[in-house]
mmCIF file of C-alpha atoms in Angstrom:
data_model
loop_
_atom_site.group_PDB
_atom_site.id
_atom_site.type_symbol
_atom_site.label_atom_id
_atom_site.label_comp_id
_atom_site.label_asym_id
_atom_site.label_seq_id
_atom_site.Cartn_x
_atom_site.Cartn_y
_atom_site.Cartn_z
ATOM 1 C CA MET Q 1 -25.710 61.665 31.019
ATOM 2 C CA THR Q 2 -25.927 63.789 34.168
ATOM 3 C CA VAL Q 3 -22.984 64.070 36.548
ATOM 4 C CA THR Q 4 -24.216 63.934 40.144
ATOM 5 C CA HIS Q 5 -20.929 64.387 42.016
ATOM 6 C CA ARG Q 6 -17.224 63.557 42.118
ATOM 7 C CA THR Q 7 -15.242 61.919 44.912
ATOM 8 C CA HIS Q 8 -11.507 61.792 45.514
ATOM 9 C CA SER Q 9 -9.401 58.638 45.467
ATOM 10 C CA LEU Q 10 -7.029 57.732 48.277
ATOM 11 C CA THR Q 11 -4.240 59.799 46.729
ATOM 12 C CA SER Q 12 -5.566 61.909 43.847
ATOM 13 C CA THR Q 13 -7.902 64.864 43.646
ATOM 14 C CA GLN Q 14 -6.857 66.475 40.378
ATOM 15 C CA ARG Q 15 -6.505 63.948 37.562
ATOM 16 C CA ASP Q 16 -7.305 63.868 33.876
ATOM 17 C CA ALA Q 17 -8.214 60.220 34.386
ATOM 18 C CA TRP Q 18 -11.205 58.929 36.309
ATOM 19 C CA VAL Q 19 -13.728 56.163 36.928
ATOM 20 C CA GLU Q 20 -17.382 56.855 36.145
ATOM 21 C CA ILE Q 21 -20.083 55.044 38.129
ATOM 22 C CA ASN Q 22 -23.613 54.944 36.690
ATOM 23 C CA LEU Q 23 -26.061 55.084 39.608
ATOM 24 C CA SER Q 24 -29.064 54.538 37.345
ATOM 25 C CA ALA Q 25 -27.566 51.203 36.271
ATOM 26 C CA LEU Q 26 -27.182 50.230 39.946
ATOM 27 C CA GLU Q 27 -30.890 50.835 40.527
ATOM 28 C CA ARG Q 28 -31.872 48.832 37.457
ATOM 29 C CA ASN Q 29 -29.584 45.931 38.408
ATOM 30 C CA PHE Q 30 -31.016 45.746 41.909
ATOM 31 C CA LYS Q 31 -34.599 45.743 40.622
ATOM 32 C CA LYS Q 32 -33.811 43.042 38.039
ATOM 33 C CA LEU Q 33 -32.212 40.838 40.690
ATOM 34 C CA GLN Q 34 -35.054 41.493 43.109
ATOM 35 C CA GLU Q 35 -37.661 40.495 40.520
ATOM 36 C CA LEU Q 36 -35.748 37.365 39.516
ATOM 37 C CA ILE Q 37 -34.745 36.097 42.963
ATOM 38 C CA LYS Q 38 -37.947 36.981 44.854
ATOM 39 C CA THR Q 39 -36.339 36.800 48.276
ATOM 40 C CA LYS Q 40 -34.492 39.203 50.551
ATOM 41 C CA ILE Q 41 -31.100 40.466 49.441
ATOM 42 C CA MET Q 42 -27.950 41.175 51.407
ATOM 43 C CA ALA Q 43 -25.831 43.538 49.312
ATOM 44 C CA VAL Q 44 -22.167 42.588 49.613
ATOM 45 C CA VAL Q 45 -20.214 45.842 49.637
ATOM 46 C CA LYS Q 46 -16.762 44.666 50.708
ATOM 47 C CA ALA Q 47 -13.681 46.529 49.492
ATOM 48 C CA ASP Q 48 -15.580 49.815 49.202
ATOM 49 C CA ALA Q 49 -18.348 48.153 47.162
ATOM 50 C CA TYR Q 50 -15.799 46.433 44.932
ATOM 51 C CA GLY Q 51 -14.187 49.786 44.245
ATOM 52 C CA HIS Q 52 -17.440 51.575 43.340
ATOM 53 C CA GLY Q 53 -17.773 53.639 46.535
ATOM 54 C CA ALA Q 54 -19.876 52.122 49.316
ATOM 55 C CA ALA Q 55 -20.714 55.454 50.978
ATOM 56 C CA THR Q 56 -22.483 56.552 47.777
ATOM 57 C CA LEU Q 57 -24.065 53.261 46.679
ATOM 58 C CA CYS Q 58 -25.349 51.961 50.018
ATOM 59 C CA PRO Q 59 -27.817 54.784 50.814
ATOM 60 C CA ILE Q 60 -29.354 54.176 47.372
ATOM 61 C CA LEU Q 61 -29.658 50.439 48.008
ATOM 62 C CA GLN Q 62 -31.104 51.101 51.465
ATOM 63 C CA ARG Q 63 -33.779 53.296 49.878
ATOM 64 C CA LEU Q 64 -34.547 50.570 47.323
ATOM 65 C CA GLY Q 65 -35.257 48.079 50.098
ATOM 66 C CA VAL Q 66 -32.164 45.910 50.457
ATOM 67 C CA ASP Q 67 -32.393 43.767 53.609
ATOM 68 C CA SER Q 68 -28.832 44.220 54.900
ATOM 69 C CA PHE Q 69 -25.225 44.844 53.966
ATOM 70 C CA GLY Q 70 -22.274 42.469 54.114
ATOM 71 C CA VAL Q 71 -18.798 43.905 54.739
ATOM 72 C CA ALA Q 72 -15.384 42.372 55.330
ATOM 73 C CA THR Q 73 -14.132 44.496 58.226
ATOM 74 C CA ILE Q 74 -15.238 46.607 61.165
ATOM 75 C CA ASP Q 75 -13.903 49.752 59.513
ATOM 76 C CA GLU Q 76 -16.080 49.124 56.459
ATOM 77 C CA GLY Q 77 -19.109 48.727 58.716
ATOM 78 C CA ILE Q 78 -18.373 51.892 60.682
ATOM 79 C CA ALA Q 79 -17.967 53.836 57.423
ATOM 80 C CA LEU Q 80 -21.470 52.751 56.402
ATOM 81 C CA ARG Q 81 -22.936 53.878 59.722
ATOM 82 C CA GLN Q 82 -21.248 57.226 59.212
ATOM 83 C CA ALA Q 83 -22.842 57.365 55.741
ATOM 84 C CA GLY Q 84 -26.295 57.102 57.325
ATOM 85 C CA ILE Q 85 -26.974 53.370 57.016
ATOM 86 C CA LYS Q 86 -29.569 52.172 59.561
ATOM 87 C CA ILE Q 87 -30.271 48.602 58.443
ATOM 88 C CA PRO Q 88 -28.266 45.550 59.623
ATOM 89 C CA ILE Q 89 -24.579 45.357 58.681
ATOM 90 C CA VAL Q 90 -22.911 41.955 58.945
ATOM 91 C CA ILE Q 91 -19.142 41.599 59.211
ATOM 92 C CA LEU Q 92 -18.628 38.550 57.020
ATOM 93 C CA GLY Q 93 -14.911 38.281 57.771
ATOM 94 C CA ALA Q 94 -12.875 37.828 60.926
ATOM 95 C CA THR Q 95 -13.315 40.228 63.847
ATOM 96 C CA PRO Q 96 -10.397 40.553 66.305
ATOM 97 C CA LEU Q 97 -11.150 40.315 70.008
ATOM 98 C CA TRP Q 98 -9.754 43.764 70.759
ATOM 99 C CA ALA Q 99 -12.225 45.336 68.318
ATOM 100 C CA TYR Q 100 -15.448 43.782 69.627
ATOM 101 C CA GLU Q 101 -16.480 46.922 71.496
ATOM 102 C CA SER Q 102 -16.358 48.929 68.263
ATOM 103 C CA CYS Q 103 -18.874 46.457 66.832
ATOM 104 C CA PHE Q 104 -21.231 46.946 69.761
ATOM 105 C CA SER Q 105 -21.045 50.727 69.707
ATOM 106 C CA ASN Q 106 -21.816 50.780 65.966
ATOM 107 C CA ASN Q 107 -24.461 48.031 66.013
ATOM 108 C CA LEU Q 108 -22.523 45.700 63.727
ATOM 109 C CA THR Q 109 -23.384 41.995 63.560
ATOM 110 C CA ILE Q 110 -20.401 39.740 64.193
ATOM 111 C CA THR Q 111 -19.851 36.451 62.371
ATOM 112 C CA ILE Q 112 -19.158 33.518 64.702
ATOM 113 C CA TYR Q 113 -16.692 31.038 63.202
ATOM 114 C CA SER Q 114 -15.092 29.487 66.322
ATOM 115 C CA ILE Q 115 -16.066 28.292 69.812
ATOM 116 C CA GLU Q 116 -13.485 30.659 71.331
ATOM 117 C CA GLN Q 117 -15.402 33.621 69.966
ATOM 118 C CA ILE Q 118 -18.585 32.571 71.716
ATOM 119 C CA ASN Q 119 -16.855 32.440 75.088
ATOM 120 C CA GLN Q 120 -15.147 35.795 74.514
ATOM 121 C CA LEU Q 121 -18.331 37.536 73.400
ATOM 122 C CA GLU Q 122 -20.461 36.133 76.200
ATOM 123 C CA GLU Q 123 -17.935 37.268 78.785
ATOM 124 C CA LEU Q 124 -17.864 40.766 77.328
ATOM 125 C CA ALA Q 125 -21.640 40.993 76.936
ATOM 126 C CA GLN Q 126 -22.220 39.809 80.504
ATOM 127 C CA LYS Q 127 -19.756 42.389 81.786
ATOM 128 C CA ASN Q 128 -21.435 45.219 79.890
ATOM 129 C CA LYS Q 129 -25.013 43.913 80.310
ATOM 130 C CA PHE Q 130 -26.124 43.978 76.696
ATOM 131 C CA LYS Q 131 -27.058 41.410 74.054
ATOM 132 C CA ILE Q 132 -24.853 41.036 70.994
ATOM 133 C CA PRO Q 133 -26.241 40.221 67.518
ATOM 134 C CA VAL Q 134 -24.313 37.451 65.762
ATOM 135 C CA GLN Q 135 -24.506 35.206 62.725
ATOM 136 C CA LEU Q 136 -23.037 31.724 62.633
ATOM 137 C CA LYS Q 137 -20.833 30.656 59.749
ATOM 138 C CA ILE Q 138 -20.751 26.938 58.995
ATOM 139 C CA ASP Q 139 -17.875 25.473 57.009
ATOM 140 C CA THR Q 140 -19.336 23.076 54.447
ATOM 141 C CA GLY Q 141 -16.341 22.795 52.126
ATOM 142 C CA MET Q 142 -14.675 26.190 51.698
ATOM 143 C CA ASN Q 143 -12.208 25.320 54.502
ATOM 144 C CA ARG Q 144 -11.491 28.923 55.354
ATOM 145 C CA LEU Q 145 -13.666 30.357 58.145
ATOM 146 C CA GLY Q 146 -16.509 28.574 59.901
ATOM 147 C CA ILE Q 147 -17.409 25.848 62.358
ATOM 148 C CA ASP Q 148 -17.304 22.398 60.780
ATOM 149 C CA TYR Q 149 -20.735 21.244 59.661
ATOM 150 C CA ASN Q 150 -20.268 17.951 61.527
ATOM 151 C CA GLU Q 151 -19.628 19.739 64.819
ATOM 152 C CA CYS Q 152 -22.011 22.692 64.812
ATOM 153 C CA LEU Q 153 -25.242 21.288 66.318
ATOM 154 C CA LYS Q 154 -24.116 21.967 69.895
ATOM 155 C CA THR Q 155 -22.882 25.418 68.862
ATOM 156 C CA ILE Q 156 -26.272 26.229 67.370
ATOM 157 C CA THR Q 157 -28.011 25.059 70.538
ATOM 158 C CA ASP Q 158 -25.660 27.092 72.740
ATOM 159 C CA LEU Q 159 -26.196 30.219 70.661
ATOM 160 C CA THR Q 160 -29.963 29.770 70.575
ATOM 161 C CA ASN Q 161 -30.079 29.441 74.371
ATOM 162 C CA SER Q 162 -27.532 32.160 75.120
ATOM 163 C CA LYS Q 163 -28.632 35.022 77.375
ATOM 164 C CA TYR Q 164 -26.070 37.355 75.870
ATOM 165 C CA LEU Q 165 -25.789 36.453 72.195
ATOM 166 C CA GLU Q 166 -28.676 36.925 69.784
ATOM 167 C CA LEU Q 167 -28.392 34.523 66.844
ATOM 168 C CA LYS Q 168 -29.692 36.424 63.820
ATOM 169 C CA GLY Q 169 -28.798 33.981 61.082
ATOM 170 C CA VAL Q 170 -26.689 31.117 59.844
ATOM 171 C CA PHE Q 171 -24.788 30.853 56.588
ATOM 172 C CA THR Q 172 -22.101 29.098 54.600
ATOM 173 C CA HIS Q 173 -19.901 29.976 51.638
ATOM 174 C CA LEU Q 174 -19.887 28.128 48.318
ATOM 175 C CA SER Q 175 -16.361 27.367 47.192
ATOM 176 C CA ASP Q 176 -17.220 26.899 43.504
ATOM 177 C CA ALA Q 177 -20.723 28.165 42.806
ATOM 178 C CA LYS Q 178 -20.522 27.425 39.070
ATOM 179 C CA ASN Q 179 -19.985 23.744 39.880
ATOM 180 C CA TYR Q 180 -23.522 22.624 40.669
ATOM 181 C CA ASP Q 181 -22.561 19.133 41.844
ATOM 182 C CA PHE Q 182 -20.198 20.291 44.581
ATOM 183 C CA SER Q 183 -22.479 23.204 45.485
ATOM 184 C CA LYS Q 184 -25.267 20.680 45.988
ATOM 185 C CA ILE Q 185 -23.026 18.701 48.345
ATOM 186 C CA GLN Q 186 -22.359 21.871 50.339
ATOM 187 C CA LYS Q 187 -26.062 22.651 50.431
ATOM 188 C CA GLY Q 188 -26.813 19.171 51.767
ATOM 189 C CA ARG Q 189 -24.256 19.628 54.530
ATOM 190 C CA PHE Q 190 -25.703 23.038 55.352
ATOM 191 C CA ASP Q 191 -29.282 21.743 55.481
ATOM 192 C CA LYS Q 192 -28.291 18.917 57.788
ATOM 193 C CA ALA Q 193 -26.384 21.244 60.088
ATOM 194 C CA CYS Q 194 -29.179 23.765 60.548
ATOM 195 C CA GLN Q 195 -32.300 21.621 60.196
ATOM 196 C CA SER Q 196 -33.327 22.456 63.765
ATOM 197 C CA MET Q 197 -33.594 26.186 62.954
ATOM 198 C CA PRO Q 198 -36.450 26.581 60.455
ATOM 199 C CA LEU Q 199 -37.211 30.189 61.382
ATOM 200 C CA LEU Q 200 -33.700 31.625 61.323
ATOM 201 C CA GLN Q 201 -32.300 33.718 58.477
ATOM 202 C CA LYS Q 202 -30.323 31.337 56.248
ATOM 203 C CA HIS Q 203 -28.085 32.218 53.332
ATOM 204 C CA ILE Q 204 -25.756 30.251 51.094
ATOM 205 C CA ALA Q 205 -26.143 31.777 47.624
ATOM 206 C CA ASN Q 206 -23.797 34.295 46.041
ATOM 207 C CA THR Q 207 -24.938 36.115 42.899
ATOM 208 C CA TYR Q 208 -24.324 33.156 40.576
ATOM 209 C CA ALA Q 209 -26.159 30.653 42.786
ATOM 210 C CA ALA Q 210 -28.977 33.096 43.502
ATOM 211 C CA ILE Q 211 -29.587 33.571 39.772
ATOM 212 C CA ASN Q 212 -29.174 29.961 38.665
ATOM 213 C CA TYR Q 213 -30.262 27.729 41.587
ATOM 214 C CA SER Q 214 -33.691 28.622 42.925
ATOM 215 C CA ASP Q 215 -33.458 26.055 45.737
ATOM 216 C CA PHE Q 216 -30.368 27.805 47.123
ATOM 217 C CA ARG Q 217 -32.190 31.059 47.878
ATOM 218 C CA TYR Q 218 -33.728 30.215 51.284
ATOM 219 C CA ASN Q 219 -34.925 33.497 52.852
ATOM 220 C CA LEU Q 220 -31.843 35.577 51.971
ATOM 221 C CA VAL Q 221 -29.167 35.704 49.253
ATOM 222 C CA ARG Q 222 -25.867 37.572 49.140
ATOM 223 C CA THR Q 223 -25.351 39.524 45.923
ATOM 224 C CA GLY Q 224 -22.134 41.376 45.197
ATOM 225 C CA ILE Q 225 -20.738 41.266 41.684
ATOM 226 C CA GLY Q 226 -24.218 41.209 40.126
ATOM 227 C CA LEU Q 227 -25.164 44.545 41.632
ATOM 228 C CA TYR Q 228 -22.173 46.068 39.872
ATOM 229 C CA GLY Q 229 -23.245 44.524 36.560
ATOM 230 C CA GLN Q 230 -20.248 42.269 36.084
ATOM 231 C CA GLU Q 231 -20.253 38.693 34.707
ATOM 232 C CA PHE Q 232 -23.955 38.551 33.753
ATOM 233 C CA ASN Q 233 -25.141 39.718 30.335
ATOM 234 C CA PHE Q 234 -28.602 40.814 31.471
ATOM 235 C CA LEU Q 235 -27.111 43.225 34.016
ATOM 236 C CA GLU Q 236 -25.387 46.544 33.280
ATOM 237 C CA PRO Q 237 -21.809 47.366 34.299
ATOM 238 C CA LEU Q 238 -21.775 50.469 36.453
ATOM 239 C CA ILE Q 239 -18.156 51.291 35.810
ATOM 240 C CA SER Q 240 -16.388 53.121 32.989
ATOM 241 C CA LEU Q 241 -12.712 54.096 32.912
ATOM 242 C CA LYS Q 242 -11.716 57.237 31.037
ATOM 243 C CA GLY Q 243 -8.759 59.540 30.509
ATOM 244 C CA ARG Q 244 -7.980 62.662 28.516
ATOM 245 C CA ILE Q 245 -5.267 62.752 25.889
ATOM 246 C CA THR Q 246 -2.265 64.612 27.292
ATOM 247 C CA ARG Q 247 -0.005 64.380 24.228
ATOM 248 C CA ILE Q 248 -0.264 63.513 20.535
ATOM 249 C CA GLN Q 249 2.885 62.812 18.570
ATOM 250 C CA LYS Q 250 4.046 61.350 15.275
ATOM 251 C CA VAL Q 251 6.084 58.146 15.488
ATOM 252 C CA LEU Q 252 8.014 57.200 12.372
ATOM 253 C CA LYS Q 253 8.033 53.732 10.845
ATOM 254 C CA ASP Q 254 10.229 51.247 12.764
ATOM 255 C CA GLU Q 255 10.354 53.487 15.848
ATOM 256 C CA PRO Q 256 9.361 51.853 19.192
ATOM 257 C CA VAL Q 257 6.895 53.102 21.794
ATOM 258 C CA SER Q 258 7.441 52.832 25.564
ATOM 259 C CA TYR Q 259 9.733 50.628 27.674
ATOM 260 C CA GLU Q 260 11.415 47.527 26.306
ATOM 261 C CA ARG Q 261 10.280 48.318 22.733
ATOM 262 C CA THR Q 262 7.401 45.810 22.855
ATOM 263 C CA TRP Q 263 5.647 47.654 20.011
ATOM 264 C CA THR Q 264 7.215 49.105 16.892
ATOM 265 C CA ALA Q 265 5.398 51.215 14.320
ATOM 266 C CA LYS Q 266 4.864 49.320 11.070
ATOM 267 C CA LYS Q 267 4.253 52.650 9.335
ATOM 268 C CA ASP Q 268 4.371 56.325 10.264
ATOM 269 C CA SER Q 269 1.841 56.537 13.104
ATOM 270 C CA ILE Q 270 0.091 58.977 15.420
ATOM 271 C CA ILE Q 271 0.284 58.029 19.095
ATOM 272 C CA ALA Q 272 -1.822 59.454 21.948
ATOM 273 C CA THR Q 273 -0.856 59.277 25.607
ATOM 274 C CA VAL Q 274 -3.403 59.206 28.461
ATOM 275 C CA PRO Q 275 -2.450 59.605 32.147
ATOM 276 C CA ILE Q 276 -3.481 56.154 33.388
ATOM 277 C CA GLY Q 277 -1.050 53.356 34.194
ATOM 278 C CA TYR Q 278 -0.453 50.221 36.169
ATOM 279 C CA ALA Q 279 -0.359 52.202 39.429
ATOM 280 C CA ASP Q 280 -4.026 52.974 38.704
ATOM 281 C CA GLY Q 281 -4.936 49.300 38.357
ATOM 282 C CA ILE Q 282 -4.296 48.532 34.687
ATOM 283 C CA ASP Q 283 -2.173 45.410 34.766
ATOM 284 C CA ARG Q 284 1.088 45.740 32.834
ATOM 285 C CA LYS Q 285 0.491 42.295 31.309
ATOM 286 C CA LEU Q 286 -2.359 43.851 29.308
ATOM 287 C CA SER Q 287 0.173 45.777 27.228
ATOM 288 C CA ASN Q 288 -0.523 45.588 23.466
ATOM 289 C CA LYS Q 289 -3.598 43.396 24.135
ATOM 290 C CA ILE Q 290 -6.423 45.827 24.911
ATOM 291 C CA PHE Q 291 -8.362 48.568 23.164
ATOM 292 C CA GLY Q 292 -9.802 51.974 23.876
ATOM 293 C CA LEU Q 293 -12.686 53.914 22.383
ATOM 294 C CA TYR Q 294 -12.494 57.391 20.878
ATOM 295 C CA ASN Q 295 -15.894 58.727 19.827
ATOM 296 C CA ASN Q 296 -17.104 55.105 19.629
ATOM 297 C CA LYS Q 297 -14.211 54.088 17.326
ATOM 298 C CA LYS Q 298 -12.021 51.262 18.643
ATOM 299 C CA ILE Q 299 -8.299 52.023 18.901
ATOM 300 C CA GLN Q 300 -5.373 49.735 19.805
ATOM 301 C CA GLN Q 301 -3.341 50.212 22.961
ATOM 302 C CA VAL Q 302 0.354 50.092 22.047
ATOM 303 C CA GLY Q 303 3.603 49.740 23.919
ATOM 304 C CA ALA Q 304 4.209 48.723 27.502
ATOM 305 C CA ILE Q 305 1.714 50.173 29.955
ATOM 306 C CA THR Q 306 3.795 52.294 32.319
ATOM 307 C CA MET Q 307 3.243 53.270 35.925
ATOM 308 C CA ASP Q 308 1.312 56.436 35.107
ATOM 309 C CA GLN Q 309 0.694 56.494 31.358
ATOM 310 C CA THR Q 310 -0.731 54.399 28.538
ATOM 311 C CA MET Q 311 -0.415 54.921 24.798
ATOM 312 C CA PHE Q 312 -2.852 54.352 21.921
ATOM 313 C CA ASP Q 313 -2.461 54.267 18.149
ATOM 314 C CA ILE Q 314 -4.824 56.961 16.837
ATOM 315 C CA SER Q 315 -3.494 57.048 13.277
ATOM 316 C CA GLU Q 316 -6.920 56.400 11.733
ATOM 317 C CA LEU Q 317 -8.806 59.048 13.724
ATOM 318 C CA LYS Q 318 -10.007 62.317 12.261
ATOM 319 C CA ASP Q 319 -8.650 65.433 13.945
ATOM 320 C CA PRO Q 320 -8.054 64.145 17.508
ATOM 321 C CA LYS Q 321 -6.978 66.806 20.012
ATOM 322 C CA VAL Q 322 -5.206 67.017 23.333
ATOM 323 C CA GLY Q 323 -7.934 66.995 25.980
ATOM 324 C CA ASP Q 324 -10.199 64.595 24.083
ATOM 325 C CA VAL Q 325 -11.429 61.549 26.021
ATOM 326 C CA ILE Q 326 -10.369 57.948 25.463
ATOM 327 C CA THR Q 327 -12.475 55.263 27.167
ATOM 328 C CA LEU Q 328 -10.700 52.131 28.379
ATOM 329 C CA LEU Q 329 -13.643 50.338 30.029
ATOM 330 C CA ASN Q 330 -17.398 50.548 29.500
ATOM 331 C CA ASN Q 331 -20.264 48.325 28.338
ATOM 332 C CA GLU Q 332 -18.539 47.737 24.984
ATOM 333 C CA LEU Q 333 -15.117 47.173 26.560
ATOM 334 C CA PRO Q 334 -15.985 45.106 29.652
ATOM 335 C CA VAL Q 335 -13.528 44.371 32.404
ATOM 336 C CA SER Q 336 -14.241 40.675 31.791
ATOM 337 C CA SER Q 337 -12.203 40.938 28.590
ATOM 338 C CA TRP Q 338 -9.209 42.039 30.678
ATOM 339 C CA ALA Q 339 -9.869 39.224 33.154
ATOM 340 C CA GLU Q 340 -9.841 36.661 30.335
ATOM 341 C CA ILE Q 341 -6.466 37.910 29.092
ATOM 342 C CA LEU Q 342 -5.011 37.805 32.599
ATOM 343 C CA ASN Q 343 -6.639 34.505 33.594
ATOM 344 C CA THR Q 344 -8.241 36.091 36.645
ATOM 345 C CA ILE Q 345 -11.680 37.348 37.706
ATOM 346 C CA SER Q 346 -13.461 40.654 37.212
ATOM 347 C CA TYR Q 347 -13.712 41.110 40.994
ATOM 348 C CA GLU Q 348 -9.966 41.543 41.327
ATOM 349 C CA LEU Q 349 -9.621 44.033 38.499
ATOM 350 C CA ILE Q 350 -12.440 46.404 39.452
ATOM 351 C CA CYS Q 351 -11.194 46.514 43.047
ATOM 352 C CA ARG Q 352 -7.787 47.717 41.799
ATOM 353 C CA LEU Q 353 -9.211 50.823 40.139
ATOM 354 C CA LYS Q 354 -9.941 52.637 43.402
ATOM 355 C CA ILE Q 355 -6.339 53.288 44.429
ATOM 356 C CA ARG Q 356 -5.602 56.587 42.658
ATOM 357 C CA LEU Q 357 -8.507 57.312 40.334
ATOM 358 C CA PRO Q 358 -11.207 59.790 41.358
ATOM 359 C CA ARG Q 359 -14.786 58.591 40.954
ATOM 360 C CA VAL Q 360 -17.408 60.562 39.027
ATOM 361 C CA TYR Q 361 -21.010 59.541 39.711
ATOM 362 C CA THR Q 362 -23.516 59.864 36.884
ATOM 363 C CA ARG Q 363 -27.138 59.166 35.975
ATOM 364 C CA ASP Q 364 -28.455 58.491 32.493
#
């Protein structure tokens, strides 16, 4: 493994705990998806590339030939421009009226999801004498953002004929991609709504749909979680979570560890502490339910996970030392195992890890 560089978190620069991001795995994942899907890819890099660091990952994806990037906010789009991104960036979420000019000055494509937006944008574009790139979002069953699929034909016509708005594409959002029957209903609504626009960029598929439903690919798909190697066995997780042992101590039989005495030693034990806690994104409800790795040997996490520290039973290890590394997440300990315990999704958990943990970028 080669370390390429290290970046700071929002609050920490000097930690004995960190997230490692494998850039070689990113490249392999993109190429695997590209070969499988055989259509253009929009890389979804919301929430700082799901906590992986968009400013580092996006230039690599741009070099590999990704078609465009999807972000949630204007600030995310501007950050990509500042990182040297030249290809289209689409703001998939809501854009406030007062921020439109920032979109224009940074060449960001705005998503249209209401008639009011069209009027506002046309007025501003006419005033400033420039044409604004937009994409139209159609609501086919997500019931969040978008113009209703039954009411969008006139909107499509107005956008197509607009002197000031340049319609670049049209898309919708699957509410339950793993449910093929309802996804098919949404696709039917989408096809009916945009049947008069055969040449426009169309996209409906997230990573799951892009991989599993070939007829959902159109001429563009949106891949997010797949690029980061989560939730699909043929892809490689980019992320590992590691910390160095800060203290090793003997705990006698029947003595508790950590708050609320949720774990008690059944025999004299050796306990290691690492400086990672729930403030770093490790949910407290994982206490006593997860494992770490020490030199490829699995060890049990014990006691309540605290704000800044987590403890492991290392009684069976040979000669562990303060400063040695314990791994909490990697290919053998996937974040999906945490998600299953917590009854949530991997997306949520990997996004949490960016708050305080520095990122170390590597290549294998």
